[in-house]
Amino acid sequence: MIDDNIQTRLTQRQALFYFGRVMKEARGLGWLIGLCLLGSLLEAGVEVRLPQVMASGIDQFMVSRAPEGVRMQGLMQLGAVYLALVLLASVLGFALAMGFNQVGQRVVERLRNHLFAHLHHLPIGYFDGNPVGRLVTRVANDTGTLSDFFTGVVANLLCDLLKLLVLLGALFWASPSLTLSVLVLAPPALLASVAFQRANTRVNRDIRRLLAQLNAFIQENLQGLATLKSFTAEGKMQAEFDRQNREYLGVEMRLVYLYMLFRPLFGTISMISLAIILWVGGGQVSRGQMSLGTLVMFVFYLKMLFAPLDDLAERFNVLQSAAVAAERLFLILDAEPEPQSGVELSTCKGRIEFKGVHFAYDPQKPVLQGISFVLEPGQKLALVGATGSGKTTVTALLQRLYPLQQGEILLDGQDIRSIQVDSLRRQFGIIQQELFLFRASLRHNVTLYRQVSEESLREALRVSRASRVVEAHPEGLERKLGERGNQLSQGERQLVSFARALVDDPPVLIMDEATASIDSLTEEAIQEALTEVLQGRTAILVAHRLSTIQSCDQILLLEHGKIIERGTHRELMELDGAYANLVRHQLEKA
Amino acid sequence: MKSRGLKALFGYLWNYRWQTGLGVLGLLLADCAQLGIPFLSQRVIDNLREGPDRLIIALIVVLAFVAYAARCLWRYCLFGVARRCDIEIRRQIYHRAIHLDLNYHSQSSIGHMMALATSDVAAVRMALAFALMSAFDAVIYSVLSISALLSIDTRLALITLLPFPLLGILMRYLLKWNYQTWDRVQQNFDELTEKARESISGMRVLRTLVQDEGDAAEFRRLTAEQYRRFMTFVKVDGVYSPTILFLSGISSALLLAVGGQHVVDGQLSVGEFAAFASFLGQLSWPMVAAGWTLSLVQRATASMDRILTLLDEVPEPVQPFLEGGFSGGLEIRDLTFSYPGGVKPALRQLSARVEPGGSLGLVGEVGSGKSTLTRLLQRLYNPPQGSIFLDGRDVLEINLEQLRQQFAWVEQESFLFSATIAENLRLGGAREGLEEAARMADLHQEVLSFPDGYETLLGERGVTLSGGQRQRLCLARALLKPAPVLLLDDTLSAVDADTEQRILKALSELRGRQTLLIISHRVSSVRDCDEILVLEEGAVVQRGRHQELLAQDGLYKRLYELQTQ
């Protein structure tokens, strides 16, 4: 299971390891990365050069004793040089943004595609342990965090560090002593930045938590508004909302205080540094140890020196969360996919045999215990039993949705483990109990991504009686369904799922009947469809309706994963055991 | 300005006028301190012959601390005000939303309401915090620094300031494009997220029908689009800082060429030249801020307008409480009702009468209008005048809260809150009798089997109940409400046959004490009612007792036969 709370900080070694793996996704982009790095170096050089141009303007022309005409001329030229450098820096800045983002976005695109394709090949059991929301966050958001990593960190952090290095070099070269005296304040500034980021992360975590809670509260109240009004609970809920809202204000104010104390710090530190420059540097100028231009240059450099320090801690934070995101992604990518090897099966005859099949999702709780049966081509099998007796598991194992643990399942006499898994699944038309429809047109819901001729589509719709659903709306097959097809009734969804399973004309039909109540008139249509659909096909039915069960060649009654009675409806009624009891109950309820 | 939203924004600020005023004062002080520094350093630089002036340098250090204090002050005041306004607006949205009737909510969506409470509130807060601050700051700062520049060297100031208005205008457009392109990125991102969510939710279907390649191709199309849109965004976003750099660079180059010549001429000292450069260097921020402020305020105004359309909705007037209790006699006279925006009426000319303690059953197919009646009785939607009477009084004349206290309702789609079982049971305010009600709904034993019993948390962070358990919990919740009328709307559809019989038997004890309205598509649930109405497309097609209806050749008999095979 991938947990959100595994770790929030990784060691540097782990982080480097994951970044290495992320960088592997940048295959073929090495030249672009190299170009960007070169560009960053150039940009740093240019930006550091700018105040030097100013300084030489002061020293060579403003305070020099050269003839006035030469000085004027020189200043014009320097102005032009300055402008050219600024233009170069701007163009480089834009090009670098494009370059780094291109790398970042390509990597994110590739990672997303990988991850999504990989999910399609993970065993179905993986999805039982990992909630949908969490996996979606991995695919959409965590990959996004990695793109922040490229743009925010690789690009900016690298550029900042380069700039800082070049800058420090230039400063030392101009005046080592003055540089050292300015840097006296750098360590406390850095420390403050780190402390601020730590506290900031904590407060922001609380804010996110409380805000999510508050929003969930509002949303739930709106969803249950009718209930709430019927119980005249508005006042009670308002009081609860106000309490949560005030609590939220409490953390928000913590953030305000935090920013209030820390953010103005850098401005103040930089002002004090200015005072140091003027005092130490001014003394040197007055003693003739340093030129006036150099002093002014130091003043100009101040801003460049402290701005990156201000951001440094935040950048490292992004780095951390990117490493955590990367780890989560690789946890998924490293999960073992379903084996793809095996013999390709074309169309089977439909003889199904279970030999002593045992199965457990959790070793402590066996679900199937020694299931054996033979189903000849064209025969129908009904699985009957209480919820949790293992009926659905039988059908899932047949499709190899879970690996077989003990026993054998044969299709046309061939062990299903030796059959290529996709070609095995193409043999079955499946109607699940939970009818899942997609937010797309009716047509897409029936055909999905399969190439289906108009003719076979019509035929599938006719046989399944789903044409009723198509005709019920003027837009017909092009009618767009909402989330999970929610504007269709349960019965209508059932008919559409029928059509979806039949489009390929599969030799074997597996159906898990819906337990939820379907209104009686639609139910008639379903029964009609079922009769026609089952004609000539091998079928396994997890059945709840008596009429479905009665027409089957073989009925297995399951209890706690064991077959306790088997036979035809007539035989079992004569036996007058558990099955007969069940049937009587069914009638009573109706 | 044209919008009411802007006025409302200022209205919220007005509530905190003292704090806001104090914040602006802090801003002014901080800016003065900031702008004083170049003047002071100019003094030092120009008078270096006798060594650095210690007094002035000390003054710089003092100013640094003054600036710190002033900045703390305005941050606390202005950002604090923004946060307070934020929770106040959210509170108003929530309070108004839950007091509006379902008529309003059925025409709006939860998504829309949530957007109001989240992104619109956030937009308003951003504007109140940053836009307010940067607007004041930009004005104070540019006025002060431009006047400083003009006072040092008027001609030079005019020349070097040339690029700045351009910067302001450009920022404004860049930010607009920036938002537009980002919106497009976000739209595609939402699609991508939704696609991932749907595919993962429907993984079993896709897996069993072997649709992985088609589905992955569809996803790849979305990620490729994401790449394209993001790079378009980067094109706009990436222009941003280079533009600032370039335009303020032009100004610096002008300063170097022209200002340098003024130094040569002797009109300007080197210290003044450095001070000039400092002022210019800091002037690009207010210009950027101006553009930023405008777009923030524009977005916030639009958000505030949307919020106001909700706050403008007036809840129904409160009628006075009536003296004396109700006994639960119902009369429905020729009731025809259509939902707002509905094409066909949900109910047509329905008439019925139930004596206090009597029972009425409603059967019909899905969509025949059965559930509508329960909503009209409680005025979750208002019925037409003179159509529904409780104890002979038109429900429209009864105080809403008092009216709803007369009904205990179990909905078809049972809604439970993410709270403990006990809290859900106590929704109506009941403190006692929890266990008894749970016993009656055949739930007590199951509740005890949960690790925390009645204190078990339900919902995403807690236990997930089965459909049948949910229904029985809702039933128990309704039984706890001391109301003369019990409304059961397809309440036992997910409960198995044995349990259903036990519950129905338990409920029959209430007979004569509570008026009972049972709605179901199952004949078995209503067979014992005093009168049964059979509905088809909102109209009563048959009425009578169970045996009478079975004797007729009609929908009731057909349903009965279908359901008993």
mmCIF file of N, CA and C in Angstrom, chain B residues 289-388:
data_model
loop_
_atom_site.group_PDB
_atom_site.id
_atom_site.type_symbol
_atom_site.label_atom_id
_atom_site.label_comp_id
_atom_site.label_asym_id
_atom_site.label_seq_id
_atom_site.Cartn_x
_atom_site.Cartn_y
_atom_site.Cartn_z
ATOM 1 N N ALA B 289 3.807 46.286 -9.372
ATOM 2 C CA ALA B 289 2.707 46.143 -8.431
ATOM 3 C C ALA B 289 1.425 46.754 -8.969
ATOM 4 N N ALA B 290 1.570 47.886 -9.675
ATOM 5 C CA ALA B 290 0.380 48.551 -10.200
ATOM 6 C C ALA B 290 -0.365 47.616 -11.151
ATOM 7 N N GLY B 291 0.395 46.986 -12.056
ATOM 8 C CA GLY B 291 -0.224 46.072 -13.006
ATOM 9 C C GLY B 291 -0.856 44.882 -12.287
ATOM 10 N N TRP B 292 -0.131 44.392 -11.307
ATOM 11 C CA TRP B 292 -0.559 43.240 -10.531
ATOM 12 C C TRP B 292 -1.852 43.551 -9.784
ATOM 13 N N THR B 293 -1.838 44.721 -9.104
ATOM 14 C CA THR B 293 -2.999 45.133 -8.331
ATOM 15 C C THR B 293 -4.244 45.184 -9.190
ATOM 16 N N LEU B 294 -4.084 45.795 -10.369
ATOM 17 C CA LEU B 294 -5.253 45.943 -11.228
ATOM 18 C C LEU B 294 -5.850 44.590 -11.569
ATOM 19 N N SER B 295 -5.001 43.621 -11.921
ATOM 20 C CA SER B 295 -5.604 42.338 -12.321
ATOM 21 C C SER B 295 -6.156 41.590 -11.115
ATOM 22 N N LEU B 296 -5.481 41.712 -9.958
ATOM 23 C CA LEU B 296 -6.025 41.070 -8.758
ATOM 24 C C LEU B 296 -7.396 41.637 -8.412
ATOM 25 N N VAL B 297 -7.479 42.963 -8.441
ATOM 26 C CA VAL B 297 -8.746 43.596 -8.072
ATOM 27 C C VAL B 297 -9.831 43.218 -9.074
ATOM 28 N N GLN B 298 -9.428 43.132 -10.331
ATOM 29 C CA GLN B 298 -10.411 42.775 -11.345
ATOM 30 C C GLN B 298 -10.982 41.376 -11.086
ATOM 31 N N ARG B 299 -10.096 40.451 -10.784
ATOM 32 C CA ARG B 299 -10.560 39.092 -10.503
ATOM 33 C C ARG B 299 -11.404 39.048 -9.242
ATOM 34 N N ALA B 300 -10.949 39.774 -8.219
ATOM 35 C CA ALA B 300 -11.677 39.764 -6.962
ATOM 36 C C ALA B 300 -13.053 40.392 -7.119
ATOM 37 N N THR B 301 -13.129 41.429 -7.942
ATOM 38 C CA THR B 301 -14.426 42.078 -8.151
ATOM 39 C C THR B 301 -15.389 41.109 -8.813
ATOM 40 N N ALA B 302 -14.878 40.396 -9.800
ATOM 41 C CA ALA B 302 -15.724 39.404 -10.460
ATOM 42 C C ALA B 302 -16.177 38.340 -9.458
ATOM 43 N N SER B 303 -15.258 37.898 -8.603
ATOM 44 C CA SER B 303 -15.608 36.901 -7.591
ATOM 45 C C SER B 303 -16.638 37.450 -6.623
ATOM 46 N N MET B 304 -16.420 38.690 -6.199
ATOM 47 C CA MET B 304 -17.337 39.303 -5.229
ATOM 48 C C MET B 304 -18.724 39.434 -5.846
ATOM 49 N N ASP B 305 -18.774 39.764 -7.135
ATOM 50 C CA ASP B 305 -20.075 39.838 -7.811
ATOM 51 C C ASP B 305 -20.797 38.502 -7.732
ATOM 52 N N ARG B 306 -20.047 37.432 -7.976
ATOM 53 C CA ARG B 306 -20.665 36.101 -7.902
ATOM 54 C C ARG B 306 -21.145 35.806 -6.485
ATOM 55 N N ILE B 307 -20.320 36.171 -5.503
ATOM 56 C CA ILE B 307 -20.721 35.922 -4.114
ATOM 57 C C ILE B 307 -21.973 36.720 -3.778
ATOM 58 N N LEU B 308 -22.016 37.965 -4.294
ATOM 59 C CA LEU B 308 -23.172 38.818 -3.984
ATOM 60 C C LEU B 308 -24.470 38.256 -4.555
ATOM 61 N N THR B 309 -24.398 37.600 -5.718
ATOM 62 C CA THR B 309 -25.646 37.054 -6.260
ATOM 63 C C THR B 309 -26.224 36.015 -5.308
ATOM 64 N N LEU B 310 -25.347 35.335 -4.560
ATOM 65 C CA LEU B 310 -25.860 34.399 -3.544
ATOM 66 C C LEU B 310 -26.384 35.168 -2.338
ATOM 67 N N LEU B 311 -25.570 36.122 -1.855
ATOM 68 C CA LEU B 311 -25.961 36.836 -0.630
ATOM 69 C C LEU B 311 -27.230 37.661 -0.850
ATOM 70 N N ASP B 312 -27.495 38.044 -2.109
ATOM 71 C CA ASP B 312 -28.692 38.826 -2.399
ATOM 72 C C ASP B 312 -29.967 38.002 -2.314
ATOM 73 N N GLU B 313 -29.828 36.684 -2.444
ATOM 74 C CA GLU B 313 -31.012 35.829 -2.366
ATOM 75 C C GLU B 313 -31.603 35.950 -0.965
ATOM 76 N N VAL B 314 -32.891 36.176 -0.914
ATOM 77 C CA VAL B 314 -33.514 36.376 0.397
ATOM 78 C C VAL B 314 -34.212 35.090 0.817
ATOM 79 N N PRO B 315 -33.911 34.560 1.993
ATOM 80 C CA PRO B 315 -34.638 33.382 2.467
ATOM 81 C C PRO B 315 -36.105 33.753 2.724
ATOM 82 N N GLU B 316 -36.936 32.729 2.812
ATOM 83 C CA GLU B 316 -38.362 32.980 3.028
ATOM 84 C C GLU B 316 -38.600 33.729 4.333
ATOM 85 N N PRO B 317 -39.621 34.578 4.349
ATOM 86 C CA PRO B 317 -39.923 35.275 5.602
ATOM 87 C C PRO B 317 -40.334 34.259 6.675
ATOM 88 N N VAL B 318 -40.012 34.573 7.914
ATOM 89 C CA VAL B 318 -40.328 33.659 9.012
ATOM 90 C C VAL B 318 -41.734 33.965 9.530
ATOM 91 N N GLN B 319 -42.596 32.942 9.507
ATOM 92 C CA GLN B 319 -43.945 33.140 10.038
ATOM 93 C C GLN B 319 -43.937 32.887 11.540
ATOM 94 N N PRO B 320 -44.927 33.460 12.246
ATOM 95 C CA PRO B 320 -44.955 33.267 13.699
ATOM 96 C C PRO B 320 -45.266 31.818 14.062
ATOM 97 N N PHE B 321 -44.724 31.373 15.194
ATOM 98 C CA PHE B 321 -45.042 30.052 15.728
ATOM 99 C C PHE B 321 -46.517 29.982 16.096
ATOM 100 N N LEU B 322 -47.118 28.841 15.843
ATOM 101 C CA LEU B 322 -48.529 28.699 16.186
ATOM 102 C C LEU B 322 -48.656 28.059 17.562
ATOM 103 N N GLU B 323 -49.665 28.472 18.276
ATOM 104 C CA GLU B 323 -49.924 27.889 19.599
ATOM 105 C C GLU B 323 -50.494 26.488 19.434
ATOM 106 N N GLY B 324 -50.239 25.648 20.397
ATOM 107 C CA GLY B 324 -50.849 24.315 20.388
ATOM 108 C C GLY B 324 -50.137 23.364 19.458
ATOM 109 N N GLY B 325 -50.235 22.051 19.698
ATOM 110 C CA GLY B 325 -49.532 21.073 18.891
ATOM 111 C C GLY B 325 -50.333 20.660 17.678
ATOM 112 N N PHE B 326 -49.714 19.797 16.868
ATOM 113 C CA PHE B 326 -50.405 19.234 15.722
ATOM 114 C C PHE B 326 -50.647 17.754 15.995
ATOM 115 N N SER B 327 -51.737 17.229 15.424
ATOM 116 C CA SER B 327 -52.007 15.822 15.683
ATOM 117 C C SER B 327 -51.673 14.956 14.480
ATOM 118 N N GLY B 328 -51.352 15.571 13.310
ATOM 119 C CA GLY B 328 -50.881 14.773 12.192
ATOM 120 C C GLY B 328 -51.938 14.375 11.183
ATOM 121 N N GLY B 329 -53.039 15.092 11.105
ATOM 122 C CA GLY B 329 -54.026 14.823 10.070
ATOM 123 C C GLY B 329 -53.614 15.510 8.777
ATOM 124 N N LEU B 330 -53.627 14.760 7.674
ATOM 125 C CA LEU B 330 -53.162 15.327 6.411
ATOM 126 C C LEU B 330 -54.294 15.386 5.413
ATOM 127 N N GLU B 331 -54.303 16.473 4.649
ATOM 128 C CA GLU B 331 -55.253 16.516 3.541
ATOM 129 C C GLU B 331 -54.578 17.118 2.324
ATOM 130 N N ILE B 332 -54.741 16.437 1.210
ATOM 131 C CA ILE B 332 -54.153 16.929 -0.034
ATOM 132 C C ILE B 332 -55.287 17.167 -1.004
ATOM 133 N N ARG B 333 -55.366 18.405 -1.500
ATOM 134 C CA ARG B 333 -56.495 18.756 -2.361
ATOM 135 C C ARG B 333 -56.012 19.113 -3.756
ATOM 136 N N ASP B 334 -56.306 18.238 -4.702
ATOM 137 C CA ASP B 334 -56.116 18.558 -6.107
ATOM 138 C C ASP B 334 -54.725 19.152 -6.367
ATOM 139 N N LEU B 335 -53.703 18.454 -5.895
ATOM 140 C CA LEU B 335 -52.334 18.974 -5.950
ATOM 141 C C LEU B 335 -51.681 18.664 -7.296
ATOM 142 N N THR B 336 -51.282 19.723 -7.993
ATOM 143 C CA THR B 336 -50.482 19.565 -9.209
ATOM 144 C C THR B 336 -49.198 20.342 -8.994
ATOM 145 N N PHE B 337 -48.063 19.718 -9.298
ATOM 146 C CA PHE B 337 -46.792 20.378 -9.016
ATOM 147 C C PHE B 337 -45.740 20.022 -10.064
ATOM 148 N N SER B 338 -45.002 21.053 -10.505
ATOM 149 C CA SER B 338 -43.853 20.812 -11.380
ATOM 150 C C SER B 338 -42.620 21.372 -10.695
ATOM 151 N N TYR B 339 -41.491 20.659 -10.828
ATOM 152 C CA TYR B 339 -40.231 21.180 -10.290
ATOM 153 C C TYR B 339 -39.791 22.381 -11.119
ATOM 154 N N PRO B 340 -39.063 23.329 -10.492
ATOM 155 C CA PRO B 340 -38.571 24.468 -11.272
ATOM 156 C C PRO B 340 -37.732 23.955 -12.434
ATOM 157 N N GLY B 341 -38.047 24.424 -13.636
ATOM 158 C CA GLY B 341 -37.295 23.983 -14.803
ATOM 159 C C GLY B 341 -37.770 22.651 -15.360
ATOM 160 N N GLY B 342 -38.705 22.007 -14.680
ATOM 161 C CA GLY B 342 -39.202 20.713 -15.154
ATOM 162 C C GLY B 342 -40.224 20.913 -16.266
ATOM 163 N N VAL B 343 -40.261 19.982 -17.196
ATOM 164 C CA VAL B 343 -41.176 20.127 -18.329
ATOM 165 C C VAL B 343 -42.551 19.577 -17.950
ATOM 166 N N LYS B 344 -42.545 18.314 -17.450
ATOM 167 C CA LYS B 344 -43.815 17.685 -17.111
ATOM 168 C C LYS B 344 -44.085 17.834 -15.620
ATOM 169 N N PRO B 345 -45.347 17.958 -15.233
ATOM 170 C CA PRO B 345 -45.629 18.011 -13.798
ATOM 171 C C PRO B 345 -45.244 16.684 -13.127
ATOM 172 N N ALA B 346 -44.667 16.773 -11.914
ATOM 173 C CA ALA B 346 -44.295 15.565 -11.191
ATOM 174 C C ALA B 346 -45.514 14.938 -10.521
ATOM 175 N N LEU B 347 -46.477 15.783 -10.183
ATOM 176 C CA LEU B 347 -47.730 15.288 -9.603
ATOM 177 C C LEU B 347 -48.897 15.969 -10.311
ATOM 178 N N ARG B 348 -49.949 15.182 -10.577
ATOM 179 C CA ARG B 348 -51.126 15.757 -11.242
ATOM 180 C C ARG B 348 -52.374 15.483 -10.422
ATOM 181 N N GLN B 349 -53.033 16.541 -10.048
ATOM 182 C CA GLN B 349 -54.360 16.483 -9.422
ATOM 183 C C GLN B 349 -54.474 15.384 -8.376
ATOM 184 N N LEU B 350 -53.544 15.402 -7.457
ATOM 185 C CA LEU B 350 -53.540 14.385 -6.418
ATOM 186 C C LEU B 350 -54.419 14.850 -5.254
ATOM 187 N N SER B 351 -55.314 13.995 -4.801
ATOM 188 C CA SER B 351 -56.112 14.295 -3.614
ATOM 189 C C SER B 351 -56.080 13.094 -2.695
ATOM 190 N N ALA B 352 -55.963 13.344 -1.408
ATOM 191 C CA ALA B 352 -55.959 12.242 -0.447
ATOM 192 C C ALA B 352 -56.234 12.812 0.931
ATOM 193 N N ARG B 353 -56.609 11.934 1.862
ATOM 194 C CA ARG B 353 -56.915 12.364 3.209
ATOM 195 C C ARG B 353 -56.457 11.271 4.165
ATOM 196 N N VAL B 354 -55.667 11.668 5.183
ATOM 197 C CA VAL B 354 -55.261 10.692 6.189
ATOM 198 C C VAL B 354 -55.626 11.256 7.555
ATOM 199 N N GLU B 355 -56.348 10.464 8.351
ATOM 200 C CA GLU B 355 -56.693 10.897 9.700
ATOM 201 C C GLU B 355 -55.458 10.773 10.584
ATOM 202 N N PRO B 356 -55.387 11.521 11.691
ATOM 203 C CA PRO B 356 -54.265 11.353 12.612
ATOM 204 C C PRO B 356 -54.144 9.882 13.003
ATOM 205 N N GLY B 357 -52.915 9.329 12.904
ATOM 206 C CA GLY B 357 -52.701 7.928 13.263
ATOM 207 C C GLY B 357 -53.034 6.959 12.152
ATOM 208 N N GLY B 358 -53.514 7.432 11.027
ATOM 209 C CA GLY B 358 -53.833 6.555 9.912
ATOM 210 C C GLY B 358 -52.627 6.320 9.041
ATOM 211 N N SER B 359 -52.812 5.539 7.973
ATOM 212 C CA SER B 359 -51.676 5.289 7.096
ATOM 213 C C SER B 359 -52.086 5.365 5.641
ATOM 214 N N LEU B 360 -51.133 5.860 4.826
ATOM 215 C CA LEU B 360 -51.373 6.002 3.397
ATOM 216 C C LEU B 360 -50.190 5.397 2.665
ATOM 217 N N GLY B 361 -50.458 4.586 1.640
ATOM 218 C CA GLY B 361 -49.370 4.011 0.857
ATOM 219 C C GLY B 361 -49.381 4.580 -0.543
ATOM 220 N N LEU B 362 -48.187 4.789 -1.089
ATOM 221 C CA LEU B 362 -48.061 5.250 -2.475
ATOM 222 C C LEU B 362 -47.162 4.277 -3.219
ATOM 223 N N VAL B 363 -47.679 3.647 -4.281
ATOM 224 C CA VAL B 363 -46.812 2.781 -5.086
ATOM 225 C C VAL B 363 -46.770 3.282 -6.511
ATOM 226 N N GLY B 364 -45.713 2.925 -7.187
ATOM 227 C CA GLY B 364 -45.574 3.291 -8.590
ATOM 228 C C GLY B 364 -44.157 3.034 -9.028
ATOM 229 N N GLU B 365 -43.930 3.120 -10.352
ATOM 230 C CA GLU B 365 -42.593 2.860 -10.884
ATOM 231 C C GLU B 365 -41.675 4.027 -10.551
ATOM 232 N N VAL B 366 -40.374 3.793 -10.837
ATOM 233 C CA VAL B 366 -39.402 4.879 -10.699
ATOM 234 C C VAL B 366 -39.857 6.046 -11.568
ATOM 235 N N GLY B 367 -39.810 7.254 -11.025
ATOM 236 C CA GLY B 367 -40.179 8.420 -11.823
ATOM 237 C C GLY B 367 -41.664 8.688 -11.875
ATOM 238 N N SER B 368 -42.457 8.020 -11.035
ATOM 239 C CA SER B 368 -43.899 8.267 -11.089
ATOM 240 C C SER B 368 -44.301 9.411 -10.168
ATOM 241 N N GLY B 369 -43.358 10.022 -9.458
ATOM 242 C CA GLY B 369 -43.670 11.214 -8.663
ATOM 243 C C GLY B 369 -43.936 10.943 -7.197
ATOM 244 N N LYS B 370 -43.703 9.703 -6.754
ATOM 245 C CA LYS B 370 -44.048 9.356 -5.366
ATOM 246 C C LYS B 370 -43.294 10.205 -4.342
ATOM 247 N N SER B 371 -41.981 10.358 -4.562
ATOM 248 C CA SER B 371 -41.161 11.026 -3.553
ATOM 249 C C SER B 371 -41.462 12.514 -3.444
ATOM 250 N N THR B 372 -41.974 13.077 -4.519
ATOM 251 C CA THR B 372 -42.240 14.509 -4.544
ATOM 252 C C THR B 372 -43.142 14.919 -3.381
ATOM 253 N N LEU B 373 -44.109 14.073 -3.095
ATOM 254 C CA LEU B 373 -45.075 14.421 -2.054
ATOM 255 C C LEU B 373 -44.384 14.649 -0.699
ATOM 256 N N THR B 374 -43.381 13.815 -0.374
ATOM 257 C CA THR B 374 -42.718 13.975 0.925
ATOM 258 C C THR B 374 -42.014 15.326 1.015
ATOM 259 N N ARG B 375 -41.496 15.782 -0.118
ATOM 260 C CA ARG B 375 -40.786 17.062 -0.107
ATOM 261 C C ARG B 375 -41.758 18.223 0.008
ATOM 262 N N LEU B 376 -42.925 18.080 -0.625
ATOM 263 C CA LEU B 376 -43.904 19.172 -0.577
ATOM 264 C C LEU B 376 -44.513 19.298 0.811
ATOM 265 N N LEU B 377 -44.729 18.152 1.457
ATOM 266 C CA LEU B 377 -45.332 18.186 2.791
ATOM 267 C C LEU B 377 -44.480 19.031 3.743
ATOM 268 N N GLN B 378 -43.146 18.860 3.636
ATOM 269 C CA GLN B 378 -42.260 19.579 4.547
ATOM 270 C C GLN B 378 -41.847 20.934 3.998
ATOM 271 N N ARG B 379 -42.431 21.295 2.855
ATOM 272 C CA ARG B 379 -42.091 22.550 2.178
ATOM 273 C C ARG B 379 -40.603 22.645 1.875
ATOM 274 N N LEU B 380 -39.998 21.505 1.536
ATOM 275 C CA LEU B 380 -38.641 21.587 0.996
ATOM 276 C C LEU B 380 -38.763 22.249 -0.374
ATOM 277 N N TYR B 381 -39.869 21.986 -1.026
ATOM 278 C CA TYR B 381 -40.342 22.793 -2.149
ATOM 279 C C TYR B 381 -41.720 23.290 -1.748
ATOM 280 N N ASN B 382 -42.051 24.515 -2.170
ATOM 281 C CA ASN B 382 -43.370 25.027 -1.778
ATOM 282 C C ASN B 382 -44.458 24.491 -2.692
ATOM 283 N N PRO B 383 -45.502 23.906 -2.093
ATOM 284 C CA PRO B 383 -46.641 23.474 -2.915
ATOM 285 C C PRO B 383 -47.478 24.698 -3.295
ATOM 286 N N PRO B 384 -48.365 24.556 -4.293
ATOM 287 C CA PRO B 384 -49.264 25.679 -4.595
ATOM 288 C C PRO B 384 -50.196 25.938 -3.406
ATOM 289 N N GLN B 385 -50.680 27.170 -3.331
ATOM 290 C CA GLN B 385 -51.535 27.530 -2.211
ATOM 291 C C GLN B 385 -52.816 26.689 -2.199
ATOM 292 N N GLY B 386 -53.258 26.346 -0.997
ATOM 293 C CA GLY B 386 -54.516 25.628 -0.854
ATOM 294 C C GLY B 386 -54.469 24.195 -1.329
ATOM 295 N N SER B 387 -53.295 23.569 -1.330
ATOM 296 C CA SER B 387 -53.259 22.198 -1.820
ATOM 297 C C SER B 387 -52.869 21.183 -0.746
ATOM 298 N N ILE B 388 -52.100 21.587 0.252
ATOM 299 C CA ILE B 388 -51.727 20.643 1.307
ATOM 300 C C ILE B 388 -52.078 21.233 2.674
#
